[in-house]
Short mmCIF file of C-alpha atoms in Angstrom, two decimals:
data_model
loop_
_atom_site.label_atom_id
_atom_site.label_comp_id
_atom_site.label_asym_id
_atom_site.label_seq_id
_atom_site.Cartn_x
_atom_site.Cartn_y
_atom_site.Cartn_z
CA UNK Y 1 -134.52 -20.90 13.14
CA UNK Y 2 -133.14 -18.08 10.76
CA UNK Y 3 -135.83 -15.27 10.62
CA UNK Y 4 -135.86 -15.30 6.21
CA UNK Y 5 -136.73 -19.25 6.51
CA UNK Y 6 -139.01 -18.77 9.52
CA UNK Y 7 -140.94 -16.03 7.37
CA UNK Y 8 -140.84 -18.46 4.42
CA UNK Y 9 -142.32 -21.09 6.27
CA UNK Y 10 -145.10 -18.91 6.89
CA UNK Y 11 -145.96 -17.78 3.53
CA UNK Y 12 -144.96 -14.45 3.44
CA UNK Y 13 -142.32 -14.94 -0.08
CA UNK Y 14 -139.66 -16.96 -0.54
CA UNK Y 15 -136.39 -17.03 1.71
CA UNK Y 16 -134.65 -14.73 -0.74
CA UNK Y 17 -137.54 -12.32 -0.97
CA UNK Y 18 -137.87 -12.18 2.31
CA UNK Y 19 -134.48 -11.06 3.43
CA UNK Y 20 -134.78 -8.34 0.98
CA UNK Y 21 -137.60 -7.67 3.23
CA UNK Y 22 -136.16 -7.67 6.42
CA UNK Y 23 -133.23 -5.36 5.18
CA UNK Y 24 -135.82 -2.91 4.07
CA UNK Y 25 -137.15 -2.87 7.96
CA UNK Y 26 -140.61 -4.06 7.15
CA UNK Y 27 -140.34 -7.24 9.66
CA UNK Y 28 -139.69 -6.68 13.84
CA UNK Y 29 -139.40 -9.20 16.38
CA UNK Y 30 -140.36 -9.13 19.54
CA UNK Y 31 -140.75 -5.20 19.18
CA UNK Y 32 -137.28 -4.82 17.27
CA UNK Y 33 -136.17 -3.85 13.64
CA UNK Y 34 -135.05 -7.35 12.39
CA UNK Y 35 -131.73 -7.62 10.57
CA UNK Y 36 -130.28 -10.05 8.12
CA UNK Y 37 -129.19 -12.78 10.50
CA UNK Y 38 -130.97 -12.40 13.26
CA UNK Y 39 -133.15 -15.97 14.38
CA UNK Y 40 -136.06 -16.81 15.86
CA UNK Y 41 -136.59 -19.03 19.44
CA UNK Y 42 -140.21 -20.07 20.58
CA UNK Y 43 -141.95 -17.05 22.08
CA UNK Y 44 -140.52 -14.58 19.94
CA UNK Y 45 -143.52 -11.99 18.46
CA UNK Y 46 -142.59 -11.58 14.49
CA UNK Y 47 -144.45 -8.62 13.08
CA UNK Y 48 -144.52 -8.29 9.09
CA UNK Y 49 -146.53 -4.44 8.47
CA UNK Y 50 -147.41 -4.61 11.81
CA UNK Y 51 -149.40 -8.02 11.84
CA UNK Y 52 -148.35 -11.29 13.41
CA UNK Y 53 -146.64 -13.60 11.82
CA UNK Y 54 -146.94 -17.19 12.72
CA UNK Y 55 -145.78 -20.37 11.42
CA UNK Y 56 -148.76 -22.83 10.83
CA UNK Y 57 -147.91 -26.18 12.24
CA UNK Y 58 -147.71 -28.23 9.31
CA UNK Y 59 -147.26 -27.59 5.52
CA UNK Y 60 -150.72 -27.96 2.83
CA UNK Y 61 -150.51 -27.82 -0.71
CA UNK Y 62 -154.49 -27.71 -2.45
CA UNK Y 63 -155.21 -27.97 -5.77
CA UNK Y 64 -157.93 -25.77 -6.48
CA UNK Y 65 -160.17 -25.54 -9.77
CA UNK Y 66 -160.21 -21.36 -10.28
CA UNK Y 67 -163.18 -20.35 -11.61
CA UNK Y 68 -163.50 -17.55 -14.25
CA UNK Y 69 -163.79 -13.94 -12.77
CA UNK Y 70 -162.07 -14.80 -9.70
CA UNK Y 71 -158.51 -13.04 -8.77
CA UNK Y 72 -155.03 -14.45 -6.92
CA UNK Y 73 -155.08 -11.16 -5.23
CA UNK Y 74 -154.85 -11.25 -1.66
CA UNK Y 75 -155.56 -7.60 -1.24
CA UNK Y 76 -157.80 -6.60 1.29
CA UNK Y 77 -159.37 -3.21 -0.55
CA UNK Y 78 -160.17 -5.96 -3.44
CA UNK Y 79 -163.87 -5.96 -3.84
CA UNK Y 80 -164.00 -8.67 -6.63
CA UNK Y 81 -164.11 -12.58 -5.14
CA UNK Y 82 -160.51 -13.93 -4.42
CA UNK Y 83 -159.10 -17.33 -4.40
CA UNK Y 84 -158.98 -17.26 -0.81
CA UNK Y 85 -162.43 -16.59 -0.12
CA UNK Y 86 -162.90 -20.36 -0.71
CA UNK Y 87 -160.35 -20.93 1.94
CA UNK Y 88 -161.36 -18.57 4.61
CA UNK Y 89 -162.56 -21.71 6.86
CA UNK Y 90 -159.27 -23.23 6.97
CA UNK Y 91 -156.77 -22.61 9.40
CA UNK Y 92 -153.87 -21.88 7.90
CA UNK Y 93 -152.43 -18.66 6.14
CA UNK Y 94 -152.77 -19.33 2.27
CA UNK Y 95 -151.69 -17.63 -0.85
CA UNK Y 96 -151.58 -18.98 -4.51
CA UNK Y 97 -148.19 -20.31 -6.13
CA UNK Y 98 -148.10 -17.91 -8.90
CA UNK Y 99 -151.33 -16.29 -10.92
CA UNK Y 100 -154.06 -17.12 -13.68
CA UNK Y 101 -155.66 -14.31 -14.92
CA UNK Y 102 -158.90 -12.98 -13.64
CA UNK Y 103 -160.88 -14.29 -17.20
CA UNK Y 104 -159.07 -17.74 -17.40
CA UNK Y 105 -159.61 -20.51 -15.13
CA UNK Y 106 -158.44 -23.88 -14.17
CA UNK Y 107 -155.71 -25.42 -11.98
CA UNK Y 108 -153.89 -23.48 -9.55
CA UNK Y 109 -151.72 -24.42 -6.32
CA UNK Y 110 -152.70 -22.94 -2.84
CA UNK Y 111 -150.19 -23.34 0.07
CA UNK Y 112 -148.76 -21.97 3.49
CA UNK Y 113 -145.20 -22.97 2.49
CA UNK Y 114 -142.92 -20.29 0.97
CA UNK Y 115 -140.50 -22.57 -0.01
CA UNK Y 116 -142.52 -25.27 -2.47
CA UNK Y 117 -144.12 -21.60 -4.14
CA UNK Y 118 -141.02 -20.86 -4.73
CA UNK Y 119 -139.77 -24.26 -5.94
CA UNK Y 120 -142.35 -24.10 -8.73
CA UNK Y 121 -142.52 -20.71 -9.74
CA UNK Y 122 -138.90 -20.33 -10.06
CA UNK Y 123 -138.26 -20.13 -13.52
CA UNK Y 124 -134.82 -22.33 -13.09
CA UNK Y 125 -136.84 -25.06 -12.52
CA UNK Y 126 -139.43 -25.12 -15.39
CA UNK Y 127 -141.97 -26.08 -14.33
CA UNK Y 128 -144.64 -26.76 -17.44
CA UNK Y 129 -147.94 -25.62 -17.56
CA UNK Y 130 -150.70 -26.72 -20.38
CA UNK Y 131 -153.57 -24.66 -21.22
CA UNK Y 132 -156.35 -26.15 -23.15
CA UNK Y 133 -157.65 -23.04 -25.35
CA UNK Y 134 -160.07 -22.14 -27.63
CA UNK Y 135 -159.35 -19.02 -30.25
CA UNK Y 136 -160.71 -17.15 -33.42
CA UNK Y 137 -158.94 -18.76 -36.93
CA UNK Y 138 -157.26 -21.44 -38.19
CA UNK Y 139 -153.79 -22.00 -36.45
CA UNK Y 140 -151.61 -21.99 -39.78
CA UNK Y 141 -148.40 -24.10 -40.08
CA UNK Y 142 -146.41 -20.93 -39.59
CA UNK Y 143 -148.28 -20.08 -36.55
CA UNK Y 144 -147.59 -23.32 -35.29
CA UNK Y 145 -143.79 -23.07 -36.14
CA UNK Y 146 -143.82 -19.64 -34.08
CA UNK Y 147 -145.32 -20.91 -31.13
CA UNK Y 148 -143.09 -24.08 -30.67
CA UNK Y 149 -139.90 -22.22 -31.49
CA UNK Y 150 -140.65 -18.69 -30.09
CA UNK Y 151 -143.32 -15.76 -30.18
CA UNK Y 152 -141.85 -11.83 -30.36
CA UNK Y 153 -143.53 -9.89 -28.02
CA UNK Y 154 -143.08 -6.53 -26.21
CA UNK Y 155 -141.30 -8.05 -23.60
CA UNK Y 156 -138.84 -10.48 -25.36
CA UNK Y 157 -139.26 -13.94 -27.37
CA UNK Y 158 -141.23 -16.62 -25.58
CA UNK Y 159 -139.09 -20.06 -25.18
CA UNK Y 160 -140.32 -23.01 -27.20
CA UNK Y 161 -144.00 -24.50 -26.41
CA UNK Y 162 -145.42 -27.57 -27.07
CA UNK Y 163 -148.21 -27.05 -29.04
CA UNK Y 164 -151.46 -29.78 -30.48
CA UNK Y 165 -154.48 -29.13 -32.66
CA UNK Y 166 -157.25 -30.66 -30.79
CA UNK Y 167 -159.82 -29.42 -33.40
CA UNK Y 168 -160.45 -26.91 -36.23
CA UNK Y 169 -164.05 -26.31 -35.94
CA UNK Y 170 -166.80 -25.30 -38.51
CA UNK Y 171 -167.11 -22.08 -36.78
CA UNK Y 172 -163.96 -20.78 -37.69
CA UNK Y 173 -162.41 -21.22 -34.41
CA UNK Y 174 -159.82 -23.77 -33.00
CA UNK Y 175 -159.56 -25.82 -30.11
CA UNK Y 176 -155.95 -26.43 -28.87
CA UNK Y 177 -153.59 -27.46 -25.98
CA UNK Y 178 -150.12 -25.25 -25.42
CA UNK Y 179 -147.51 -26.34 -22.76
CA UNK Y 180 -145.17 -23.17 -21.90
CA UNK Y 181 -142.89 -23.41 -19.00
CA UNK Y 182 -142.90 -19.92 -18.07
CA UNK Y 183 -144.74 -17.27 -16.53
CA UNK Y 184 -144.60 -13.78 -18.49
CA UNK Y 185 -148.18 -11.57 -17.67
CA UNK Y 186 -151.34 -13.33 -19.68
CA UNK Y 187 -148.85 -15.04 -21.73
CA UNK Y 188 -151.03 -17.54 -23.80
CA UNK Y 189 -153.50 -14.96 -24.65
CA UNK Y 190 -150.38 -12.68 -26.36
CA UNK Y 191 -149.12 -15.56 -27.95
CA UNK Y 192 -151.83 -16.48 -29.83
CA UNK Y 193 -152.45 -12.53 -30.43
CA UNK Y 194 -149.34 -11.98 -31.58
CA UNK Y 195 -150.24 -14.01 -34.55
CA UNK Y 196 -153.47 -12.65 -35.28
CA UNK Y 197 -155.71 -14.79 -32.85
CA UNK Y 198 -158.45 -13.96 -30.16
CA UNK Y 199 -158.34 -16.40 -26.97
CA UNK Y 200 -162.22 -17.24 -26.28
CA UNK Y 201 -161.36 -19.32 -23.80
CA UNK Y 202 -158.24 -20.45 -21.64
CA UNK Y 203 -158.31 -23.51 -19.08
CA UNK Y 204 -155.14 -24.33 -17.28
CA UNK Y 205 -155.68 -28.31 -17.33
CA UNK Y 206 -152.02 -29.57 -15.31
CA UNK Y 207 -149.05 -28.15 -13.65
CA UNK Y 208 -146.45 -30.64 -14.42
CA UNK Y 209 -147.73 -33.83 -13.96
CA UNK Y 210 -150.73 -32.57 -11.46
CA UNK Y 211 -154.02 -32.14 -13.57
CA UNK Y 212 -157.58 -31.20 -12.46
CA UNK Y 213 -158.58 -34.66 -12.49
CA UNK Y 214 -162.12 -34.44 -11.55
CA UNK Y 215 -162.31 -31.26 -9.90
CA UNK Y 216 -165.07 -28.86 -11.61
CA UNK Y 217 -164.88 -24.62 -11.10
CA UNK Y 218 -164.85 -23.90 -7.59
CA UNK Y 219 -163.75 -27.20 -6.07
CA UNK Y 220 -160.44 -28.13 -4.42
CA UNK Y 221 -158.25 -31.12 -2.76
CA UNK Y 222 -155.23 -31.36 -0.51
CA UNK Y 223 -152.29 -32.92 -2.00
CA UNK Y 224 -150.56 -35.89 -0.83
CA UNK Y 225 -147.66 -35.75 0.40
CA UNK Y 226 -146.18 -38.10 -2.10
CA UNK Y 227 -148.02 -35.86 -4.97
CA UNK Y 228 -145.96 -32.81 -3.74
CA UNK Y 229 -142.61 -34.75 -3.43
CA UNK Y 230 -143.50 -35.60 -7.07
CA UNK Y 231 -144.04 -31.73 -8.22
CA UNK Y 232 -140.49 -30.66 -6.36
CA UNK Y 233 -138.57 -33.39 -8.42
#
């Protein structure tokens, strides 16, 4: 097996990232700089910082309900709780398939396979994501032409949404659901500021056609293996 997929397969990045890491020296085998092209035989020791790589036996995708105040981070000086805390009895290395911020909460995909993260993060493949949210104001019929055709912000115009009024309530605020298919930092929340409006609250409710179904903040299932043939059409 070619050392990039074999690092894939374990979760370290996807194959292209993680020739870009072998080329920068980062990964040995069997006590050996690795270079680009270089493959891997049963037996072989494949060190990535200095730690043990290993491919688990066979690929999981969860779907776990993030709560709020939890981070993606895998980072070991992190002292706030991590998505993988709630995985630490599993036996498998894990890491999420892209990020929700550390105040939102909702669905997000946990797996050991480098290749489906980078399947659906890639932004080729556009994947959608829909956020149920709840902001300050009144979402005006401007605002909602800006969101559905493109927001400005700092870092270039946002592609086209999807966007629909769930309620305008007698507080002042609005409840709403937005379906983006990209992944720019805390995107939703600048959106929605970007036209004058405060997220409150921001629940990732599906990732393509996955939702939460019935899972509630803190609570997770495996994925069939027909559900994750379904997310890599």
């Amino acid at each position: 097996m070619r050392l990039q997929k074999y690092l894939a397969d374990a979760g370290i990045a996807s194959r292209r990232k993680c020739e870009e890491l072998i080329s920068s020296g980062r990964v040995k085998v069997n006590g050996v700089v690795a270079s680009i092209g270089m493959s891997v035989e049963p037996g072989d020791v494949v060190l990535f910082y200095g730690k043990e790589v290993r491919v688990d036996p066979e690929r999981v995708v969860i779907a776990f309900y993030k709560p709020k105040n939890v981070i993606c981070s895998n980072a070991e000086d992190e002292d706030r709780v991590k998505v993988s805390d709630y995985f630490k009895d599993l036996p498998y290395r894990l890491y999420t398939v892209g990020r929700l911020d550390y105040d939102s909460e909702g669905l997000i995909l946990v797996t050991n396979d480098g290749e489906v993260a980078n399947r659906l993060m890639h932004p080729r493949y556009g994947t959608s994501k829909t956020y149920k949210v709840l902001c300050t104001g009144a979402i005006t019929r401007e605002d909602g032409y800006a969101l559905m055709h493109g927001v400005e912000l700092e870092d270039g115009i946002t592609s086209p949404a999807k966007l629909r009024i769930i309620s305008e309530r007698a507080d002042g605020t609005t409840e709403l659901l937005l379906t983006i298919h990209e992944g720019k930092n805390r995107q939703v929340r600048r959106m929605l500021a970007a036209l004058g409006h405060e997220t409150l609250r921001l629940r990732r409710v599906s990732i393509g056609r996955l939702t939460l179904g019935g899972l509630k903040p803190g609570q997770w299932r495996f994925l069939s293996e027909e559900e994750i043939a379904d997310m890599l059409k």
